[in-house]
mmCIF file of C-alpha atoms in Angstrom:
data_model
loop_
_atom_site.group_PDB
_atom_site.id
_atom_site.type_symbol
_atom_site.label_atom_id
_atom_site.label_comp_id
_atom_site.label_asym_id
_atom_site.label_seq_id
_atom_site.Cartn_x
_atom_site.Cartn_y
_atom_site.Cartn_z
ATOM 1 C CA UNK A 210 15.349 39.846 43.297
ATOM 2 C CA UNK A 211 14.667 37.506 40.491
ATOM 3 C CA UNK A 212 14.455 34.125 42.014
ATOM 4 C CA UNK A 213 17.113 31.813 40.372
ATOM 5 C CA UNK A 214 15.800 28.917 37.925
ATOM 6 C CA UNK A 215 16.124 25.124 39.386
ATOM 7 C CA UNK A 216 17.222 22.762 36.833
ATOM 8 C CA UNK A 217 15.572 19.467 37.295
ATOM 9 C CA UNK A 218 17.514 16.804 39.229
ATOM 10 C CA UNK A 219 18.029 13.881 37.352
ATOM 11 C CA UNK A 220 19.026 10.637 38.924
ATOM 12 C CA UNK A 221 22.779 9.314 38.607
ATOM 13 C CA UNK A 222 22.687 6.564 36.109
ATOM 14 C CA UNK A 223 26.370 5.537 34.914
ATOM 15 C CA UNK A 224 24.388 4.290 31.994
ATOM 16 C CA UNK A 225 23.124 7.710 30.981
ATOM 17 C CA UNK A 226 26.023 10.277 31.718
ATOM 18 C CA UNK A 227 24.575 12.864 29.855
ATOM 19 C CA UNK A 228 21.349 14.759 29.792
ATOM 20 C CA UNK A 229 18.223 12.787 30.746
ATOM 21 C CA UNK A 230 17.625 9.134 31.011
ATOM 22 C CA UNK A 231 16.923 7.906 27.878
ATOM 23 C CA UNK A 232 14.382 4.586 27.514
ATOM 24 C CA UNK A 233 16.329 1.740 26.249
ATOM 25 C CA UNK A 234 16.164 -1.983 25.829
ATOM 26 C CA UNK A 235 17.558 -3.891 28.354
ATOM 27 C CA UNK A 236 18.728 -7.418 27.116
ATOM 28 C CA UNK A 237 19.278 -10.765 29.239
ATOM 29 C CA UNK A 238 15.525 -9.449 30.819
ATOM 30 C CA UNK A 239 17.243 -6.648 32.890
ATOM 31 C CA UNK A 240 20.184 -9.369 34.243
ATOM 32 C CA UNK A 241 22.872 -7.792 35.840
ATOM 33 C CA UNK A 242 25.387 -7.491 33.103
ATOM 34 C CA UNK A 243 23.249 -7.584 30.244
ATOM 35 C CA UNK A 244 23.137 -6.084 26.921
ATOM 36 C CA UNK A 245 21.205 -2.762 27.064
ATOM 37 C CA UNK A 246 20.084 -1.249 23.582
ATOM 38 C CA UNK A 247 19.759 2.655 22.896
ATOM 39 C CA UNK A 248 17.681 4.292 19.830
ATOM 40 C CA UNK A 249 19.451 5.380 16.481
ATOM 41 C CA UNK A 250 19.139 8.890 17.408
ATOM 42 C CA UNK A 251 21.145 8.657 21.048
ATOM 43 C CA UNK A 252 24.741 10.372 20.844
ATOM 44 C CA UNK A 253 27.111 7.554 19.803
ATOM 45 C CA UNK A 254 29.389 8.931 23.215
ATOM 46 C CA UNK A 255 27.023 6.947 24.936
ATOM 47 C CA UNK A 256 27.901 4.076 23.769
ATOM 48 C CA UNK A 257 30.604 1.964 26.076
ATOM 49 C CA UNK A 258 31.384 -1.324 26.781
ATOM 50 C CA UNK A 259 33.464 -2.171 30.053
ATOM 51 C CA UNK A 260 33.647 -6.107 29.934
ATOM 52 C CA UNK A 261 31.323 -6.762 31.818
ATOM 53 C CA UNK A 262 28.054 -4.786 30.322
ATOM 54 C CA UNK A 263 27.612 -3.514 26.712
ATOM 55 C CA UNK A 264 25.379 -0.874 25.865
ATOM 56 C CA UNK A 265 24.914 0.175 22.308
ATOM 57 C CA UNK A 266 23.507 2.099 20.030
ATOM 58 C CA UNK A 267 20.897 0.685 17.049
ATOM 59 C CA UNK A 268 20.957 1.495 13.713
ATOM 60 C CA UNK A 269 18.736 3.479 12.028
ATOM 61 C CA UNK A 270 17.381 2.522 8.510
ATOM 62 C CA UNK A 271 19.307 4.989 6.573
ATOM 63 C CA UNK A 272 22.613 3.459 7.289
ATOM 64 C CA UNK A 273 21.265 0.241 7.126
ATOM 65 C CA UNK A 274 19.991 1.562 3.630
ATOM 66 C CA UNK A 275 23.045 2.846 2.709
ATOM 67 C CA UNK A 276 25.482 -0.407 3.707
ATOM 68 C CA UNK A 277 22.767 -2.731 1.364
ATOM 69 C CA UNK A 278 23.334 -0.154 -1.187
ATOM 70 C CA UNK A 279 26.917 -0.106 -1.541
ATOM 71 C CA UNK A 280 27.254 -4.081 -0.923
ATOM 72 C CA UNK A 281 25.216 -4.763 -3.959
ATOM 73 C CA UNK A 282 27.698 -2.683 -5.710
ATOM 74 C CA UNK A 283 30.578 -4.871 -4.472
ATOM 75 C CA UNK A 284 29.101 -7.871 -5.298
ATOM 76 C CA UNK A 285 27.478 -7.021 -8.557
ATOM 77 C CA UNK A 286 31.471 -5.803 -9.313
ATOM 78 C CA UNK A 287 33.304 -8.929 -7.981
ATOM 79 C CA UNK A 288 30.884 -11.307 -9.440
ATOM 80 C CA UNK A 289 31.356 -9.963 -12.735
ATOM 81 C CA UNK A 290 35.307 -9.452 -12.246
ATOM 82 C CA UNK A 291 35.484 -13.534 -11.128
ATOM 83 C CA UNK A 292 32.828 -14.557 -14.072
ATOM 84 C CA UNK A 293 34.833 -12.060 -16.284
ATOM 85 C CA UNK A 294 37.983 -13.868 -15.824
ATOM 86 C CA UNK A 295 37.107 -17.550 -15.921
ATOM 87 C CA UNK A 296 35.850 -16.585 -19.142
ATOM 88 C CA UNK A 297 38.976 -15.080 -20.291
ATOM 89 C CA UNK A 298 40.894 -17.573 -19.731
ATOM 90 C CA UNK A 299 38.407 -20.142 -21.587
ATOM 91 C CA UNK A 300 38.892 -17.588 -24.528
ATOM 92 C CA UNK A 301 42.763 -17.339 -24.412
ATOM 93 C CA UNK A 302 42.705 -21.336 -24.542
ATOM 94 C CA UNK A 303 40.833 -22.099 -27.220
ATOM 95 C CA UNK A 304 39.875 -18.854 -28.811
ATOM 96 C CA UNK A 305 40.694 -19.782 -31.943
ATOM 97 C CA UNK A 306 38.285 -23.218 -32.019
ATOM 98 C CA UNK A 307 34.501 -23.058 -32.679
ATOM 99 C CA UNK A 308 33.206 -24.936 -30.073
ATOM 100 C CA UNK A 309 35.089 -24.256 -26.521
ATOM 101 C CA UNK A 310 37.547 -28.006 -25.186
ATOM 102 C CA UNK A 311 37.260 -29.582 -22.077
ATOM 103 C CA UNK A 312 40.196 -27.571 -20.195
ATOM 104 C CA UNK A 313 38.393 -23.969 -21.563
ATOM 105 C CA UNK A 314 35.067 -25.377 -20.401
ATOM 106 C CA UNK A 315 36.453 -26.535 -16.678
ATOM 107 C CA UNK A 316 38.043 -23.519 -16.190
ATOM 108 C CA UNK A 317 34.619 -21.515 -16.817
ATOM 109 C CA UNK A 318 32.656 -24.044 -14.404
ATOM 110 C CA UNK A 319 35.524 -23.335 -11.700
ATOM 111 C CA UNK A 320 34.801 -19.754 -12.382
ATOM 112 C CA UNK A 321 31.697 -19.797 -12.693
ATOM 113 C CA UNK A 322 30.785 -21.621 -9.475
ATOM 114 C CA UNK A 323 33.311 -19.272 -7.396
ATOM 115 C CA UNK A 324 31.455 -16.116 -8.410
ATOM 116 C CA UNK A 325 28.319 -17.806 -7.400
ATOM 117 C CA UNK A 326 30.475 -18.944 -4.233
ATOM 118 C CA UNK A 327 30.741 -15.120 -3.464
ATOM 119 C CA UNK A 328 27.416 -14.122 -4.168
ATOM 120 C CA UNK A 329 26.186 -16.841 -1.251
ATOM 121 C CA UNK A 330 29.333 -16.509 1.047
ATOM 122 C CA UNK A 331 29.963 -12.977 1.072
ATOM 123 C CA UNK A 332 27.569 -11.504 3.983
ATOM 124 C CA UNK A 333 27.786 -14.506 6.180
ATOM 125 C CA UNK A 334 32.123 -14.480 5.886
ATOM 126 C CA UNK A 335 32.269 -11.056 6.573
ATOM 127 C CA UNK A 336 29.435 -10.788 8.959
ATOM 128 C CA UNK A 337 31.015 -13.793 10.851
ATOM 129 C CA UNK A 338 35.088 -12.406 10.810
ATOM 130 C CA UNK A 339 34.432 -9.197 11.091
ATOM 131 C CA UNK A 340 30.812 -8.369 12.600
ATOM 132 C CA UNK A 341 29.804 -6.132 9.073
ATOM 133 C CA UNK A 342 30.032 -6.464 5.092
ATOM 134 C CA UNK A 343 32.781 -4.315 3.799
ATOM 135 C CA UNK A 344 29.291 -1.651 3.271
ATOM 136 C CA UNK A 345 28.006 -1.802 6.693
ATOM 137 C CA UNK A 346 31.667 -1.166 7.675
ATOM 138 C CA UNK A 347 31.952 2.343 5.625
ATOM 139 C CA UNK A 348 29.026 3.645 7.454
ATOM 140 C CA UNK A 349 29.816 2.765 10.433
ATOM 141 C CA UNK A 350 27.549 -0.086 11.566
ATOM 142 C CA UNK A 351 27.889 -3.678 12.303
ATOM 143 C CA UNK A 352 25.811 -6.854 13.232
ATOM 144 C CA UNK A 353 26.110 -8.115 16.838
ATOM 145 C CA UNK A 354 24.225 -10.995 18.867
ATOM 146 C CA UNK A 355 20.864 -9.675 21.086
ATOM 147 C CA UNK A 356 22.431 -11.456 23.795
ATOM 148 C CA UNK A 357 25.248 -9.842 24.850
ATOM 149 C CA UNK A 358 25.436 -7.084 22.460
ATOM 150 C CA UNK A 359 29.187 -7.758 22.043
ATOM 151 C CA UNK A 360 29.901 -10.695 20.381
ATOM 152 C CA UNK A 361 29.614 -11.012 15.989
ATOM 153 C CA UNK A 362 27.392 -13.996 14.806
ATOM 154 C CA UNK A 363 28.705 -17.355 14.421
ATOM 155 C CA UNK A 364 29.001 -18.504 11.071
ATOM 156 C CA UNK A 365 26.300 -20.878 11.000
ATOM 157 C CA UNK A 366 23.672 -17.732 12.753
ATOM 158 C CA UNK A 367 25.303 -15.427 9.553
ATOM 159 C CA UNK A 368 24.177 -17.685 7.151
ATOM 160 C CA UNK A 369 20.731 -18.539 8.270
ATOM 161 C CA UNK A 370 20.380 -15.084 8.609
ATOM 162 C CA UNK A 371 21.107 -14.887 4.825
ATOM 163 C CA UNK A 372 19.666 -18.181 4.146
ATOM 164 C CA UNK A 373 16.213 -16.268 5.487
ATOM 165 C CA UNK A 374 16.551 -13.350 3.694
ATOM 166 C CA UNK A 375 16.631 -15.559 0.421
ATOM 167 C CA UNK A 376 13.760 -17.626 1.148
ATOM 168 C CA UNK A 377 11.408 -14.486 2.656
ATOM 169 C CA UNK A 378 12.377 -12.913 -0.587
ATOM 170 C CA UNK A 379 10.778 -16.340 -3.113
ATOM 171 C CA UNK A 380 7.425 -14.770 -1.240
ATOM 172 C CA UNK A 381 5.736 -12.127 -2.658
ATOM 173 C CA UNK A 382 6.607 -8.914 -1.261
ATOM 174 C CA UNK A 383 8.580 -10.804 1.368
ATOM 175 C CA UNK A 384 11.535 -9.385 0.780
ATOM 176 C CA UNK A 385 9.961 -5.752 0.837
ATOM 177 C CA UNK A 386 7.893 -7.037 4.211
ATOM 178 C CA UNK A 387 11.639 -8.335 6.249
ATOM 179 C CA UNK A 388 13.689 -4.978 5.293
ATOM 180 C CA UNK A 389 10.900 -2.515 5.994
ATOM 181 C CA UNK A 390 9.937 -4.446 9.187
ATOM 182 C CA UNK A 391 12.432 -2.348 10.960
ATOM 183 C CA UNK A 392 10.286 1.152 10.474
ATOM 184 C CA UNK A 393 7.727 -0.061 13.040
ATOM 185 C CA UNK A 394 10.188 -2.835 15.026
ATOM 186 C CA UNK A 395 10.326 -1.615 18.481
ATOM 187 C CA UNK A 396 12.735 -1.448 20.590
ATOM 188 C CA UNK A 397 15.343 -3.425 18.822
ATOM 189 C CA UNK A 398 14.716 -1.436 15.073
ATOM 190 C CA UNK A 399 14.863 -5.046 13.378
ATOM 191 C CA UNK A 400 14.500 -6.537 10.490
ATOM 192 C CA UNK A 401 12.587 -9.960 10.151
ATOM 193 C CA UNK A 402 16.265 -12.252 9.049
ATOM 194 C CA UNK A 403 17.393 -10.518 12.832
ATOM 195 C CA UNK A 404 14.976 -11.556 14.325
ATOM 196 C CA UNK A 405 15.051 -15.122 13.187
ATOM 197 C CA UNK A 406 19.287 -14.978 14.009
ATOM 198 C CA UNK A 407 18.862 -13.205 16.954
ATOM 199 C CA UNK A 408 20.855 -10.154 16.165
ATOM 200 C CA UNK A 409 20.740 -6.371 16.139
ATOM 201 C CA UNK A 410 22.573 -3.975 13.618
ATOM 202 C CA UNK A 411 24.355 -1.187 15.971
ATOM 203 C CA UNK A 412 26.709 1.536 15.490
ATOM 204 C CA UNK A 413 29.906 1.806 16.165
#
């Protein structure tokens, strides 16, 4: 008789509930109730968070590609929609003049410093209410702190991690060095602005 084929025995983990243990990063330095980190191509069902430990899944680059890509959109779009109407209104005041007044020309300024308002504010207000940009939120990712892996970024660590990402990018080929960084990041998959904010980008 045919002699029946053992399966091997893995260890009970209630971390890994499927299939074999999987190597992960363990924030808080393996504390009990810290943050532990899977890689972007672990099943999103193992994902959980019970209160008391979070364990998540990263990113991988081609979402995080994707959310850049379709943010860039919405700004380029609402800058030009806030510019576009501050100059409208200019127009419809004093159209028919040669040279622009002093109410036109204030109501451009005000315009014109609220679309640069949402150029600057727009990742670290979103990233800061709602853990993701409106992009990183249609595919399915979002920005949370290494620590814990639960909480969003504070306002203040959203904006240096913008702040960062503008000043990296005055370098040359800075800006190409912190978004490709993640390729080779390991374990965490990061780019260098979450690094320097202490966050991860993770699925959810």
């Amino acid at each position: 008789m045919a002699e029946a084929m053992t399966l091997p025995n893995y260890p009970e983990d209630p971390n890994q509930p499927y299939g074999p243990p999987r190597q992960s990063y363990f924030g808080g330095g393996m504390a009990p109730g810290g943050p532990a980190f899977l890689p972007p191509e672990t099943p999103l069902n193992q994902a959980y968070d019970d209160g008391t430990r979070a364990v998540r899944v990263l990113s991988g680059a081609g979402r995080r590609l994707g959310a850049r890509v379709l943010d860039a959109i919405i700004l380029t779009v609402g800058a030009f929609v806030v510019g576009g109407i501050g100059f409208g209104l200019g127009y419809a005041i004093d159209g028919d003049r040669h040279d622009p007044g002093p109410v036109a020309i204030t109501i451009m300024v005000v315009f014109g410093v609220l679309a640069f308002a949402w150029l600057i504010l727009y990742e670290p207000f979103f990233l800061w209410q709602r853990g993701a940009t409106p992009g990183k939120l249609a595919v399915g990712i979002r920005v949370v702190r290494t620590a814990d892996g639960r909480n969003w970024p504070s306002f203040g660590m959203s904006l240096w991690r913008y702040v960062f990402q503008f000043l990296i990018g005055l370098v040359p080929f800075g800006g190409l060095v912190d978004v490709l960084w993640l390729l080779w990041d390991r374990p965490l998959h990061q780019c260098l602005h979450d690094k320097v904010a202490s966050t991860v980008v993770i699925r959810k």
